[in-house]
PDB file of C-alpha atoms in Angstrom:
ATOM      1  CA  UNK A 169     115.413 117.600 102.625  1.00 42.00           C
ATOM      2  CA  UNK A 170     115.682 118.244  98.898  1.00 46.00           C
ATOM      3  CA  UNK A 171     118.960 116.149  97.854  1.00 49.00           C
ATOM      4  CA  UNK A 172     121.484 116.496  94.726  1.00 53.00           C
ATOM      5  CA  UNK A 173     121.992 113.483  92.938  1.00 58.00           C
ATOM      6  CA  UNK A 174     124.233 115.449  90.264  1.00 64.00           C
ATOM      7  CA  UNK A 175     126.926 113.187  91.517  1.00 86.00           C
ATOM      8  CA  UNK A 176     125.291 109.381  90.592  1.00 93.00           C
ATOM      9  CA  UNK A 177     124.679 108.480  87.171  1.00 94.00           C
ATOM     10  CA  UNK A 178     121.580 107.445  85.897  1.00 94.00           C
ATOM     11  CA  UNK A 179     122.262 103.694  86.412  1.00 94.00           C
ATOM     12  CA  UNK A 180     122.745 104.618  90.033  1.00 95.00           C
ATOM     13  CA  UNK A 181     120.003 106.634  90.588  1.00 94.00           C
ATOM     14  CA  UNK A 182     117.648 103.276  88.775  1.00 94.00           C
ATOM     15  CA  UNK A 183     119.656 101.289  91.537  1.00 94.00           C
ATOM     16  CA  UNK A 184     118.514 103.189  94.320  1.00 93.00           C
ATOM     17  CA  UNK A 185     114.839 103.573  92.948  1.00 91.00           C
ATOM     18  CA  UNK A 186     114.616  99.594  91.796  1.00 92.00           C
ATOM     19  CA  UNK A 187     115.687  98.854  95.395  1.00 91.00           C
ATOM     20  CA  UNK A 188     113.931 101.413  97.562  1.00 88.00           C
ATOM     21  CA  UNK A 189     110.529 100.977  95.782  1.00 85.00           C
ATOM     22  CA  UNK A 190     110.656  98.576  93.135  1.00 85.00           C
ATOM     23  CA  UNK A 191     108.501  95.083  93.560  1.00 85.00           C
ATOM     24  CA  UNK A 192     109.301  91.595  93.253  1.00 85.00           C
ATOM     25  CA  UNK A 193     112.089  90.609  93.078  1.00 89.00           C
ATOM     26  CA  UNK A 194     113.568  93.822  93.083  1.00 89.00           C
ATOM     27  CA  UNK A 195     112.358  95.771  96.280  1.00 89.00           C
ATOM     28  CA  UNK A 196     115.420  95.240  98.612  1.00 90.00           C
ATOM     29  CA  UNK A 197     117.332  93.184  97.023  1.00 93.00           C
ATOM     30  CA  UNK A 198     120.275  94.613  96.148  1.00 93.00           C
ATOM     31  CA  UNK A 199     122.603  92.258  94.441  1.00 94.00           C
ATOM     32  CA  UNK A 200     118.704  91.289  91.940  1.00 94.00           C
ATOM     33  CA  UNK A 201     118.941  95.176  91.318  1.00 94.00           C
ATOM     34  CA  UNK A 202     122.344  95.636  90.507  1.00 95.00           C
ATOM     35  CA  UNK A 203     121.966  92.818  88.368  1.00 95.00           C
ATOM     36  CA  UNK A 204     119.576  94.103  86.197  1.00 94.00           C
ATOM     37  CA  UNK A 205     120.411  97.544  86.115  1.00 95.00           C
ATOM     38  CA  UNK A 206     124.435  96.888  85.504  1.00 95.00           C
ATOM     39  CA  UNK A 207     123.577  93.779  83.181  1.00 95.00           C
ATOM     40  CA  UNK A 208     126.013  91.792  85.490  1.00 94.00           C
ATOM     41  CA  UNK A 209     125.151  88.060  85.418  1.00 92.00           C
ATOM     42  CA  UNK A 210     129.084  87.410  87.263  1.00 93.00           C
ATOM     43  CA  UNK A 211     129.077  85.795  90.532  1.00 92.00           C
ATOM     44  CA  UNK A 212     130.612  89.148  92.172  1.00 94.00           C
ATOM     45  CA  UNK A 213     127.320  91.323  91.418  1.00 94.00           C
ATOM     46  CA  UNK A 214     126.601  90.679  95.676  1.00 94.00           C
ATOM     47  CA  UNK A 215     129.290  92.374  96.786  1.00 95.00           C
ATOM     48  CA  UNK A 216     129.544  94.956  94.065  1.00 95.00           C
ATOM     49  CA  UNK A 217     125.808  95.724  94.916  1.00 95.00           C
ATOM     50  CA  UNK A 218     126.582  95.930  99.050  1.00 95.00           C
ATOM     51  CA  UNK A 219     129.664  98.428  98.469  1.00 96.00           C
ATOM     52  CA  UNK A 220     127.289 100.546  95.827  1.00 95.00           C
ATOM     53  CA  UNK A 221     125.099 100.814  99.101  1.00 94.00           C
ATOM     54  CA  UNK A 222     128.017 101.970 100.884  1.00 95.00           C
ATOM     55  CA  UNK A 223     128.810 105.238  99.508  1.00 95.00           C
ATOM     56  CA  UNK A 224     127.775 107.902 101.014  1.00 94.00           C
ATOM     57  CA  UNK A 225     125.728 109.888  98.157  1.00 95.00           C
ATOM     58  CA  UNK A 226     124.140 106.455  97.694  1.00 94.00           C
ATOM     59  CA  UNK A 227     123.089 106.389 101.399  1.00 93.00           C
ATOM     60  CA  UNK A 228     121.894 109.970 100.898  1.00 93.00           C
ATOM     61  CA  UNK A 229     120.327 109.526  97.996  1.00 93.00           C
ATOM     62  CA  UNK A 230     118.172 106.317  99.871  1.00 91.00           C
ATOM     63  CA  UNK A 231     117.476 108.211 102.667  1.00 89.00           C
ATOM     64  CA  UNK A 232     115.487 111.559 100.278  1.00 87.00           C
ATOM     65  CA  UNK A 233     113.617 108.039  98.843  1.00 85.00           C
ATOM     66  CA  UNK A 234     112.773 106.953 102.468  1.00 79.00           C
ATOM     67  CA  UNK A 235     111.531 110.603 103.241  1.00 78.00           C
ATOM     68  CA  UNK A 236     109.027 110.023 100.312  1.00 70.00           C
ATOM     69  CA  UNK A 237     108.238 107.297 101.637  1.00 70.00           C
ATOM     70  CA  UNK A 238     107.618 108.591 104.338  1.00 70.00           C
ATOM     71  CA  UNK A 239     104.556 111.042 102.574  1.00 71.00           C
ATOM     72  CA  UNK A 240     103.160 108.682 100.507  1.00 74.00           C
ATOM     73  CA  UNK A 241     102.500 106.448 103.433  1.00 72.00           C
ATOM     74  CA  UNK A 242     101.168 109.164 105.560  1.00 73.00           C
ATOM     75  CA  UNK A 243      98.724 109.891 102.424  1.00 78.00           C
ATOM     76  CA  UNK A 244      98.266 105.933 102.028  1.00 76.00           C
ATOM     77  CA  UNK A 245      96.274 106.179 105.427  1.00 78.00           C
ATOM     78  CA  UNK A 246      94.096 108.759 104.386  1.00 79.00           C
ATOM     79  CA  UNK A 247      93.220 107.100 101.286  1.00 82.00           C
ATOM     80  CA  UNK A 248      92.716 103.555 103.124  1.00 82.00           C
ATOM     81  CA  UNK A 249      90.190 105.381 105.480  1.00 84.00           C
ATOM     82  CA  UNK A 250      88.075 106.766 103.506  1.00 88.00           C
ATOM     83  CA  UNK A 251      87.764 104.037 100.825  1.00 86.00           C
ATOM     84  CA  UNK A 252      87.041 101.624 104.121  1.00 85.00           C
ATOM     85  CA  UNK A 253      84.520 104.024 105.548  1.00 87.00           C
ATOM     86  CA  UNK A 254      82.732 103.604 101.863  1.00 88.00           C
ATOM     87  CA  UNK A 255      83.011  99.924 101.981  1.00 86.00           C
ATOM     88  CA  UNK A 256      81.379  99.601 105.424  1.00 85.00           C
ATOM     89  CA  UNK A 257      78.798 101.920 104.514  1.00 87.00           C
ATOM     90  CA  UNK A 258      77.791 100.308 101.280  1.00 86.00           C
ATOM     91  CA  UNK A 259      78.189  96.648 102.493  1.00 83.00           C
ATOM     92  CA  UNK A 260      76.308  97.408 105.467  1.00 80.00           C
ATOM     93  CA  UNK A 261      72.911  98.905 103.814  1.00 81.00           C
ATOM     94  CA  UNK A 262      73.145  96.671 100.221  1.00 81.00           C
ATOM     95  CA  UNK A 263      70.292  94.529  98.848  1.00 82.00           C
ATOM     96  CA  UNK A 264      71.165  91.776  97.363  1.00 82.00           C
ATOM     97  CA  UNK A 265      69.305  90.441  94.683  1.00 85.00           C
ATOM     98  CA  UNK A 266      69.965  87.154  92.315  1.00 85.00           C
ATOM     99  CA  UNK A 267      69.716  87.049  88.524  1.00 88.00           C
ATOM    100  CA  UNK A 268      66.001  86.535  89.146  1.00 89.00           C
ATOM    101  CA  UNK A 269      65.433  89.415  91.038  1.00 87.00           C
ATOM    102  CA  UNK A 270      64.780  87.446  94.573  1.00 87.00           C
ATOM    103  CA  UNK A 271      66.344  89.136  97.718  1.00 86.00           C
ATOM    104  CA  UNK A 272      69.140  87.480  98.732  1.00 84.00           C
ATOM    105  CA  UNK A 273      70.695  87.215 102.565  1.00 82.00           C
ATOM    106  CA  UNK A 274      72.689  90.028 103.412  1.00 82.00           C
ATOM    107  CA  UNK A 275      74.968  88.142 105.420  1.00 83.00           C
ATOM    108  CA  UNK A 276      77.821  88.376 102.768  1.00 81.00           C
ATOM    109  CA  UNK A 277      78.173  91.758 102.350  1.00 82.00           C
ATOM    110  CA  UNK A 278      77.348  92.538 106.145  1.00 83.00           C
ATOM    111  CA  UNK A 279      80.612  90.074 106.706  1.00 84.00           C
ATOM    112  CA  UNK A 280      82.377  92.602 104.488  1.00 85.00           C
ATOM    113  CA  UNK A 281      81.705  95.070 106.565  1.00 85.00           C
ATOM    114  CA  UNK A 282      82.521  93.193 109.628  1.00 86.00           C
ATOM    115  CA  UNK A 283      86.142  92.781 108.242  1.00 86.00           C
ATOM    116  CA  UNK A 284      86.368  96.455 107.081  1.00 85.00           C
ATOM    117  CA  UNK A 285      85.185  97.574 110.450  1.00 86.00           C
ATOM    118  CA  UNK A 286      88.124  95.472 111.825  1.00 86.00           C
ATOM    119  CA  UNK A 287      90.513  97.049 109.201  1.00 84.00           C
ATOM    120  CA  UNK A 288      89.695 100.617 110.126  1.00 83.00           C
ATOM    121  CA  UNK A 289      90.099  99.573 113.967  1.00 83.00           C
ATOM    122  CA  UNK A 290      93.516  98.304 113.519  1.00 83.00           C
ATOM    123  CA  UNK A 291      94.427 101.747 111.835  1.00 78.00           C
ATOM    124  CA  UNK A 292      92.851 104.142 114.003  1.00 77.00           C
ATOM    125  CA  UNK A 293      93.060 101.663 117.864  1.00 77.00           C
ATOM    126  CA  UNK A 294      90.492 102.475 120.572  1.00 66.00           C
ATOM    127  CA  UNK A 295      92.078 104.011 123.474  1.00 61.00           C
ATOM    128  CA  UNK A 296      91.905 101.706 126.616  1.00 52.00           C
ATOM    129  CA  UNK A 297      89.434 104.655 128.042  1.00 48.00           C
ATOM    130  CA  UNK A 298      87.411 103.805 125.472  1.00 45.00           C
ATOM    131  CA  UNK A 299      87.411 100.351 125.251  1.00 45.00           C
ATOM    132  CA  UNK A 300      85.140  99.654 128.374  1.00 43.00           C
ATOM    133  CA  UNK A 301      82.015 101.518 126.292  1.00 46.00           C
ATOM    134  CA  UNK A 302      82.226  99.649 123.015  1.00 45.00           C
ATOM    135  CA  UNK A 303      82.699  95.889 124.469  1.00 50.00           C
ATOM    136  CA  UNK A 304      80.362  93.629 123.201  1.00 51.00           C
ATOM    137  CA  UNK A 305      79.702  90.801 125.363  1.00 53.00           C
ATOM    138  CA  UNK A 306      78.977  87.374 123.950  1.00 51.00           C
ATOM    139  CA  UNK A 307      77.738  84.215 125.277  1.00 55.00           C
ATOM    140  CA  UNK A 308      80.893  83.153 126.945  1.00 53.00           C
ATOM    141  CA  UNK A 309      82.350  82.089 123.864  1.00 55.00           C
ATOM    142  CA  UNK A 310      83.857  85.267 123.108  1.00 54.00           C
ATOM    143  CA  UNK A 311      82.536  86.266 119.879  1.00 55.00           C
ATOM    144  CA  UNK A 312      79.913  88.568 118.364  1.00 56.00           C
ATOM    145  CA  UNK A 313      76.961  86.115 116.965  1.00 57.00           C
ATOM    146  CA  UNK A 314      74.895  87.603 114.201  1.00 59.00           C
ATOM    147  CA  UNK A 315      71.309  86.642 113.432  1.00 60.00           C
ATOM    148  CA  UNK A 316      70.543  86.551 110.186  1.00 61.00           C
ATOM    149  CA  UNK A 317      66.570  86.773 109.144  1.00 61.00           C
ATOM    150  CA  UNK A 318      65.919  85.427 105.307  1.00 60.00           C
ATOM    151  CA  UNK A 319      63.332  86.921 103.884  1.00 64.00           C
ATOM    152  CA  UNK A 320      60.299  85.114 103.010  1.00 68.00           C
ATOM    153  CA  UNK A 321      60.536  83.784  99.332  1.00 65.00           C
ATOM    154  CA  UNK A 322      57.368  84.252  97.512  1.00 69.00           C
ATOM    155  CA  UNK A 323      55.424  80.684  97.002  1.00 71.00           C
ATOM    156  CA  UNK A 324      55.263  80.036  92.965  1.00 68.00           C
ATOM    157  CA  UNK A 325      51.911  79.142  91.742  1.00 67.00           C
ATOM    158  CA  UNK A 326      51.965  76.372  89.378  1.00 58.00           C
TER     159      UNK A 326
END
């Protein structure tokens, strides 16, 4: 839905961009928004703000925002995926060494991975179906325990 904002000025249209995607404290907050963009510091800038929001080419103007939204978010997911795929593959297979060159556990970045893992689950849920096959079964204390094997550090001859 391609909308016309020929009929808001350019202070509106700042308005309705501070307060559909602007960040703290802007980002829904309309009476902070119309304060900055109107350079009203009066104690009426709350209600001016709410009945700006109430026209209707405001609305519609909002609502094209929203649709954008909309996009970027569906994009947003694609993005998060694959940059979580890399961090679980990267954090999963890294060597760790210290500034001396000894191997280091891998239990920190395997962690990361852990997390990521849970990230990417929360994005994409496991259908119930599916659920039964991928259960992990702990010792009754309902986690997942990880053994971690150090590698043996070299003895130093003196």
């Amino acid at each position: 839905m391609e909308t016309s904002n020929t009929n808001l000025t350019d202070q509106e249209i700042l308005f309705c961009d501070l307060f559909a995607h602007g960040e703290a404290p802007f980002g829904g907050n309309a009476a902070r928004c119309y304060q900055e963009v109107f350079n009203d510091t009066s104690k009426r800038t709350k209600s001016r703000a709410a009945r700006l929001l109430a026209r209707p080419e405001i609305q519609e103007y909002l609502k094209s925002l929203d649709e954008l939204t909309y996009e970027e978010a569906k994009y947003m997911k694609t993005f998060l995926r694959e940059n979580l795929i890399s961090i679980i593959e990267e954090c999963s297979t890294a060597e760790l060494r210290d500034r001396k060159g000894v191997i280091q556990s891998p239990a920190a970045m395997r962690s990361i991975a852990v997390n990521a893992v849970k990230v990417l689950a929360e994005l994409y849920p496991v259908k119930a179906a599916q659920e039964s096959k991928l259960k992990i079964e702990g010792s009754g204390e309902g986690g997942i325990t990880f053994n971690v094997i150090m590698p043996e550090q070299p003895k130093q001859e003196s």
